[in-house]
Short mmCIF file of C-alpha atoms and ligand atoms in Angstrom, two decimals:
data_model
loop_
_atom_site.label_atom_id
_atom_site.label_comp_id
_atom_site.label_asym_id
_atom_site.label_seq_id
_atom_site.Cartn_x
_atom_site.Cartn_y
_atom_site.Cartn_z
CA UNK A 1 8.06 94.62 -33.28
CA UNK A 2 7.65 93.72 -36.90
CA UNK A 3 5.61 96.40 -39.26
CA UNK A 4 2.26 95.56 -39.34
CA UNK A 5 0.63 95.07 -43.25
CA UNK A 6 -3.16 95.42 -43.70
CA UNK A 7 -4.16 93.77 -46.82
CA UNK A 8 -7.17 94.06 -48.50
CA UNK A 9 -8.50 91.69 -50.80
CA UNK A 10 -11.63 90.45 -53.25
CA UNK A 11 -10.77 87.03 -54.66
CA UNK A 12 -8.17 84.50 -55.18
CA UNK A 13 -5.58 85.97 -52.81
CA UNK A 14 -2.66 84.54 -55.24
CA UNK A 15 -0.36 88.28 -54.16
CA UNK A 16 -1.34 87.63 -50.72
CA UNK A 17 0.11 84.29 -50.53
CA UNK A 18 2.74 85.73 -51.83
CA UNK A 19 3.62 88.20 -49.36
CA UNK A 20 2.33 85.27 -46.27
CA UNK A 21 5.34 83.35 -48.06
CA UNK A 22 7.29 85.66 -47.96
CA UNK A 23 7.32 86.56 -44.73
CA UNK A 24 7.22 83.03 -43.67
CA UNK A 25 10.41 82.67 -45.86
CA UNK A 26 12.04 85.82 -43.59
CA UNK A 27 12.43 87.76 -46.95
CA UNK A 28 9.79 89.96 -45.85
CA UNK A 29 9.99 91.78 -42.13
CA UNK A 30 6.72 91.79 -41.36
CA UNK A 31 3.76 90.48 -40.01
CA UNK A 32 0.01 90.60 -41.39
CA UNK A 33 -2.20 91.17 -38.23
CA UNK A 34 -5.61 91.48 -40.76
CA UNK A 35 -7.30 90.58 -44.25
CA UNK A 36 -10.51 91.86 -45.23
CA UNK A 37 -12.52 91.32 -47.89
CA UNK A 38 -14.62 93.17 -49.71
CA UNK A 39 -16.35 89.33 -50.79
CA UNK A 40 -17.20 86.53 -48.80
CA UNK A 41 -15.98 83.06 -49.64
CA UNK A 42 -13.36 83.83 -51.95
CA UNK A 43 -9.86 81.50 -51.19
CA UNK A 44 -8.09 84.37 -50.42
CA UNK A 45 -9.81 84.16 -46.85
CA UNK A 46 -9.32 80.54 -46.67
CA UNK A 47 -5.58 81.61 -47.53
CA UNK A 48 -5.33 83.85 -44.62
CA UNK A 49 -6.85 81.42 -42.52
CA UNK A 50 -4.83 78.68 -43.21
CA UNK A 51 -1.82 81.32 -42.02
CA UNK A 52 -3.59 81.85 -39.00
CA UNK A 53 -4.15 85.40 -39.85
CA UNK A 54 -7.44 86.73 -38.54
CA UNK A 55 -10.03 87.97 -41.73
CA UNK A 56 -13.09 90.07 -41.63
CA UNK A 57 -15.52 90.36 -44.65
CA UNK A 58 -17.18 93.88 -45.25
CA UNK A 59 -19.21 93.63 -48.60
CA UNK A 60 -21.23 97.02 -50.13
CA UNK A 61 -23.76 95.23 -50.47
CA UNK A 62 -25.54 95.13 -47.57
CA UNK A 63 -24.63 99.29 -47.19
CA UNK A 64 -26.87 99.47 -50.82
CA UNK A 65 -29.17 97.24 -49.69
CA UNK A 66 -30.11 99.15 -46.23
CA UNK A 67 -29.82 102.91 -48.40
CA UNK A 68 -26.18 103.52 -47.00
CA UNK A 69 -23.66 104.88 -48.83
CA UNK A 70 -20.36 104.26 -50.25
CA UNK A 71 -19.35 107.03 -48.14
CA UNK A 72 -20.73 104.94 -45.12
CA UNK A 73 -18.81 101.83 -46.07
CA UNK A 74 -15.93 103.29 -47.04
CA UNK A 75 -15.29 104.98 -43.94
CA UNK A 76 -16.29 101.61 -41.48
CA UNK A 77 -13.65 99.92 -43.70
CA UNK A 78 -11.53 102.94 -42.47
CA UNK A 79 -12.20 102.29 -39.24
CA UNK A 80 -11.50 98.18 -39.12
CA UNK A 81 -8.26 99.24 -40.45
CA UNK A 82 -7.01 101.55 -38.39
CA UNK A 83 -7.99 99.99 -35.26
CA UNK A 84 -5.66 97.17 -36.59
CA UNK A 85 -3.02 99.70 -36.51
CA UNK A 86 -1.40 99.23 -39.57
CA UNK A 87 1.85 100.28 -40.62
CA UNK A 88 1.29 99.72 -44.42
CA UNK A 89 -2.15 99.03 -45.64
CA UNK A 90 -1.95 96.77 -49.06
CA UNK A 91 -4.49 96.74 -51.72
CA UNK A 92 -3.60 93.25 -53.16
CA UNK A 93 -6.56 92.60 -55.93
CA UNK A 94 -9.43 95.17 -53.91
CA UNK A 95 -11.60 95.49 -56.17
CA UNK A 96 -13.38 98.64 -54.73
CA UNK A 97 -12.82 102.60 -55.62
CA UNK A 98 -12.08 104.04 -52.10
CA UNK A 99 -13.25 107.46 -51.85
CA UNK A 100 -11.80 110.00 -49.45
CA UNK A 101 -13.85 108.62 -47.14
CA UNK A 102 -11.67 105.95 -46.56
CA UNK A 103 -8.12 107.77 -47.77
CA UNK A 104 -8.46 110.75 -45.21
CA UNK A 105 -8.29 108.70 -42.56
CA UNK A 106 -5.03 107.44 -43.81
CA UNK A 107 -3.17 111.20 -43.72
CA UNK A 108 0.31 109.02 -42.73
CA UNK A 109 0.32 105.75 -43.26
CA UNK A 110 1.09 104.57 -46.61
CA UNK A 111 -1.32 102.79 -49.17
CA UNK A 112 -0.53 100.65 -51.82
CA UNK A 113 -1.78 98.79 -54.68
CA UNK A 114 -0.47 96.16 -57.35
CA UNK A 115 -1.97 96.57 -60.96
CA UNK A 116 -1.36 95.03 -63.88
CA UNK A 117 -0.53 96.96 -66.21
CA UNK A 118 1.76 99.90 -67.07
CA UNK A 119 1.57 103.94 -65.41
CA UNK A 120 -1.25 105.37 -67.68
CA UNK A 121 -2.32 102.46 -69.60
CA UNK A 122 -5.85 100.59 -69.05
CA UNK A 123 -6.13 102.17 -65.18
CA UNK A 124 -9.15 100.50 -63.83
CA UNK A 125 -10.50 97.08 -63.95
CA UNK A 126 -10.21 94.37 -66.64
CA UNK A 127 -6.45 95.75 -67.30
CA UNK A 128 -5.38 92.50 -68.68
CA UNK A 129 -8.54 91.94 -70.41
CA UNK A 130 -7.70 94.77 -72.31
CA UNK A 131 -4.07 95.27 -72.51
CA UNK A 132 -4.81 91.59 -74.75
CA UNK A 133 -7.50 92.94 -76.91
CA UNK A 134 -4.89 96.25 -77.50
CA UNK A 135 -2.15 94.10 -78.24
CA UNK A 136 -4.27 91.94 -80.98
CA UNK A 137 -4.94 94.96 -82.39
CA UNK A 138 -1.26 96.65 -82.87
CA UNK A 139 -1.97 99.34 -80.22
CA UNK A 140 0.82 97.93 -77.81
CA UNK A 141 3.69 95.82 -78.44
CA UNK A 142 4.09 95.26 -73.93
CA UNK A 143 2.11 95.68 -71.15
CA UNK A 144 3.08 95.79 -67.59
CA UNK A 145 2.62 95.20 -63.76
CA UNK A 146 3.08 98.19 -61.29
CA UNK A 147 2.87 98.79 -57.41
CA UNK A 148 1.57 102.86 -56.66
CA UNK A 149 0.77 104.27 -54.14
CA UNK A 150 -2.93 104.98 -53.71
CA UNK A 151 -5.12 108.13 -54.12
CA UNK A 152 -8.18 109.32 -55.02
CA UNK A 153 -7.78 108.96 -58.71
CA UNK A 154 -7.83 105.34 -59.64
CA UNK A 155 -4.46 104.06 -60.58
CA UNK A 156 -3.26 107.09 -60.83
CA UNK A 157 -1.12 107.46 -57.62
CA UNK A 158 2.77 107.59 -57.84
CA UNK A 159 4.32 104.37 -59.38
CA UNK A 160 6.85 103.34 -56.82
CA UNK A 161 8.11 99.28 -59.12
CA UNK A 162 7.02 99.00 -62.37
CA UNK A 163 7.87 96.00 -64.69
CA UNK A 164 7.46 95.46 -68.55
CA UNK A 165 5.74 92.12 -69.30
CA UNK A 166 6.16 90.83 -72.56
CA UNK A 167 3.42 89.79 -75.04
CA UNK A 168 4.07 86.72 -77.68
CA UNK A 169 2.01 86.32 -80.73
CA UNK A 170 1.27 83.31 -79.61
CA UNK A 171 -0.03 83.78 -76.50
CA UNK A 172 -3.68 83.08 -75.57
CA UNK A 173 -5.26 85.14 -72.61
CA UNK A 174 -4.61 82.73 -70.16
CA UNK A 175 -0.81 82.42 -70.91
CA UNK A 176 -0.60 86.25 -70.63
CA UNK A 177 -2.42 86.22 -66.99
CA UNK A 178 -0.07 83.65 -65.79
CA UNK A 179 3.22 85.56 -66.80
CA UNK A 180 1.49 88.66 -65.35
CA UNK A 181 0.52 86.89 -62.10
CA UNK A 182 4.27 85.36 -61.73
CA UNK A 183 5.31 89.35 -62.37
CA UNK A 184 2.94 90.17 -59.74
CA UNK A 185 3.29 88.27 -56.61
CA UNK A 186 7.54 89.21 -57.02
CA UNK A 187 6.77 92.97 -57.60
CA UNK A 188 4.34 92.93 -54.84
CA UNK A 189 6.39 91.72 -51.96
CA UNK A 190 9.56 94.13 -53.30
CA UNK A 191 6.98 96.97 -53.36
CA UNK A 192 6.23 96.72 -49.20
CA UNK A 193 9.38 95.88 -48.15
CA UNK A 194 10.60 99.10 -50.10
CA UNK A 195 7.73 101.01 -48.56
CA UNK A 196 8.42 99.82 -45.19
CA UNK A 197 12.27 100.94 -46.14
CA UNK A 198 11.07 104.18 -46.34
CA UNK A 199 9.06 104.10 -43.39
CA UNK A 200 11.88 102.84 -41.44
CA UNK A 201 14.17 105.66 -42.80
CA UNK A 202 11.48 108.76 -42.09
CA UNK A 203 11.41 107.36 -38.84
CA UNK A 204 14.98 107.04 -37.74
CA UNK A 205 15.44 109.96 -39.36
CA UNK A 206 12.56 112.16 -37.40
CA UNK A 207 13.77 110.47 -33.82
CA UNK A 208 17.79 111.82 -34.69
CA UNK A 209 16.39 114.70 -35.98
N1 LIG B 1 -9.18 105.67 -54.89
C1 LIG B 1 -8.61 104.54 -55.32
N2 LIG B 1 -9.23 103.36 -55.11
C2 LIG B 1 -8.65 102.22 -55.57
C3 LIG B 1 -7.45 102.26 -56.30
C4 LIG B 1 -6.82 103.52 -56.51
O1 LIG B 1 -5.73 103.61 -57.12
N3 LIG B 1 -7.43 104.63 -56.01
N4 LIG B 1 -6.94 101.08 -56.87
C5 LIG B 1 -7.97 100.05 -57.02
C6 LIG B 1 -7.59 98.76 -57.60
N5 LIG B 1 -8.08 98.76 -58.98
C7 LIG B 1 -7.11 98.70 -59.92
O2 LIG B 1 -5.91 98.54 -59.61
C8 LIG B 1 -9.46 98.86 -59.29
C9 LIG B 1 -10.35 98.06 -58.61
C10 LIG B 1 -11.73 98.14 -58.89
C11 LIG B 1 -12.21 99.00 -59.85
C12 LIG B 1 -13.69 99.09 -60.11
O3 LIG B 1 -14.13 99.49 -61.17
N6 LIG B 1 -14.45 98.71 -59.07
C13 LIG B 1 -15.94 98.80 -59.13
C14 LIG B 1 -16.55 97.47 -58.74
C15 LIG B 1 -16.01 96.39 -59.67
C16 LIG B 1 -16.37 95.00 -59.12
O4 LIG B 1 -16.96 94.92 -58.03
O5 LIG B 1 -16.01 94.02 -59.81
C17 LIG B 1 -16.40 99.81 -58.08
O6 LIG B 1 -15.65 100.05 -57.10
O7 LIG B 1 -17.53 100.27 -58.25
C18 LIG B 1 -11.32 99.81 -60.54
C19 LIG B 1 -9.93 99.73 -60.26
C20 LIG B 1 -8.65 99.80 -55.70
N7 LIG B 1 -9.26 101.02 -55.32
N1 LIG B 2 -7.30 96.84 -60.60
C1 LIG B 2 -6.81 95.93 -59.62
C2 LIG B 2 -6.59 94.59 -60.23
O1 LIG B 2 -7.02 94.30 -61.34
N2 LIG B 2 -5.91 93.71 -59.48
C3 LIG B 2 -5.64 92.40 -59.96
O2 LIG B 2 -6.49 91.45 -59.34
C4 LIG B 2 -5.80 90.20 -59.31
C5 LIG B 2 -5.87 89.67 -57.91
O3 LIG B 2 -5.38 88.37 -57.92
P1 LIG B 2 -5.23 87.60 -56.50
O4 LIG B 2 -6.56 87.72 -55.80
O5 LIG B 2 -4.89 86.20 -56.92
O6 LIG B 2 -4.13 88.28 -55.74
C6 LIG B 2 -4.36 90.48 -59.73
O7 LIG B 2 -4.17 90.15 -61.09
C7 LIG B 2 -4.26 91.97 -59.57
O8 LIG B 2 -3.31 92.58 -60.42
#
């Protein structure tokens, strides 16, 4: 039976397709039995959908709204997830702090996220916004794309790919997200199947043990 990758997304779902395409493409052994979303209609869903990949939406929202907690929704998002039984759960553009709510139901299975920019630098949202606005100012001749794993402190889990990006004088901010994005969606798919390597090893490993 193929791994099973939970991904979680909030918009445009461009690494998602990527990793649906790869796995369509057989470069990726795997298969993608959920996406959720922390926003409704965002193309990422109708992505997943058009893969045929089942999608829930759980927005904080409506938690706020009704006086619940992040601690609330964090742990029902938990729950969706591991009832899909994942074998790698994928943060592919979440754009939602998960508290230990959510990570301490996760003691074994791994969790990862793509970011782009470099170990250290501009953790957090807007991290090409402002590896630009840097970079017009001298502070940073490069920026970056990594996949980490995730913990509680926000881009600051173990970098497990990380690639350089280069920045040209005369590139506009659009020009930089696009050779970030086409970083992205390659780094991404390498980043699982190297996780689900070393899932595959621990596990052979524990049963000849
Ligand atoms: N505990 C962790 N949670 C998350 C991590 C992580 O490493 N540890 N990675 C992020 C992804 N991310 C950057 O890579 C990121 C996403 C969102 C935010 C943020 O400020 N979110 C705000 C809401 C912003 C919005 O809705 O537009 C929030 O959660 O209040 C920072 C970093 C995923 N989660
Ligand atoms: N801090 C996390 C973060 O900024 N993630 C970024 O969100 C975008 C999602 O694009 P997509 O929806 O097209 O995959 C990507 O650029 C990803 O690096």
């Amino acid at each position: 039976m193929a791994p099973r990758v939970v991904v979680l997304i909030s918009g445009t779902g461009s690494n998602l397709q990527a990793l649906i395409d790869a796995i369509a493409a057989g470069s990726l052994k795997a298969e993608i039995p959920l996406v959720i979303s922390n926003r409704s209609k965002v193309f990422g869903l109708e992505r997943a959908d058009k893969a045929g990949i089942p999608t829930k939406v759980l927005a904080l929202k409506p938690y706020t709204t009704a006086g619940k907690s992040r601690t609330q929704y964090d742990a029902d998002l938990a729950q969706l997830i591991v009832a899909a039984k994942p074998d790698l759960v994928v943060l592919a553009g979440f754009m939602h702090i998960l508290s230990p709510a959510f990570l301490d139901q996760f003691p074994t299975t791994p969790l990862i996220n793509l970011h782009p920019a470099l170990p250290g630098q501009f953790d957090g949202a807007r991290a090409i916004e402002r590896a630009f606005e840097a970079y017009q100012k001298g502070e940073i001749k490069h920026t970056g794309v990594m996949v980490h794993r995730v913990i509680q402190e926000v881009d600051g889990g173990e970098p497990l790919l990380v690639e350089q990006v280069e920045i040209k004088p005369e590139d506009d901010l659009a020009a930089l997200q696009e050779r970030i994005h086409s970083v992205e969606h390659v780094l991404l798919v390498r980043g699982a199947a190297l996780v689900l390597e070393q899932e595959a090893a621990k596990k052979s490993n524990s049963t000849s043990a």
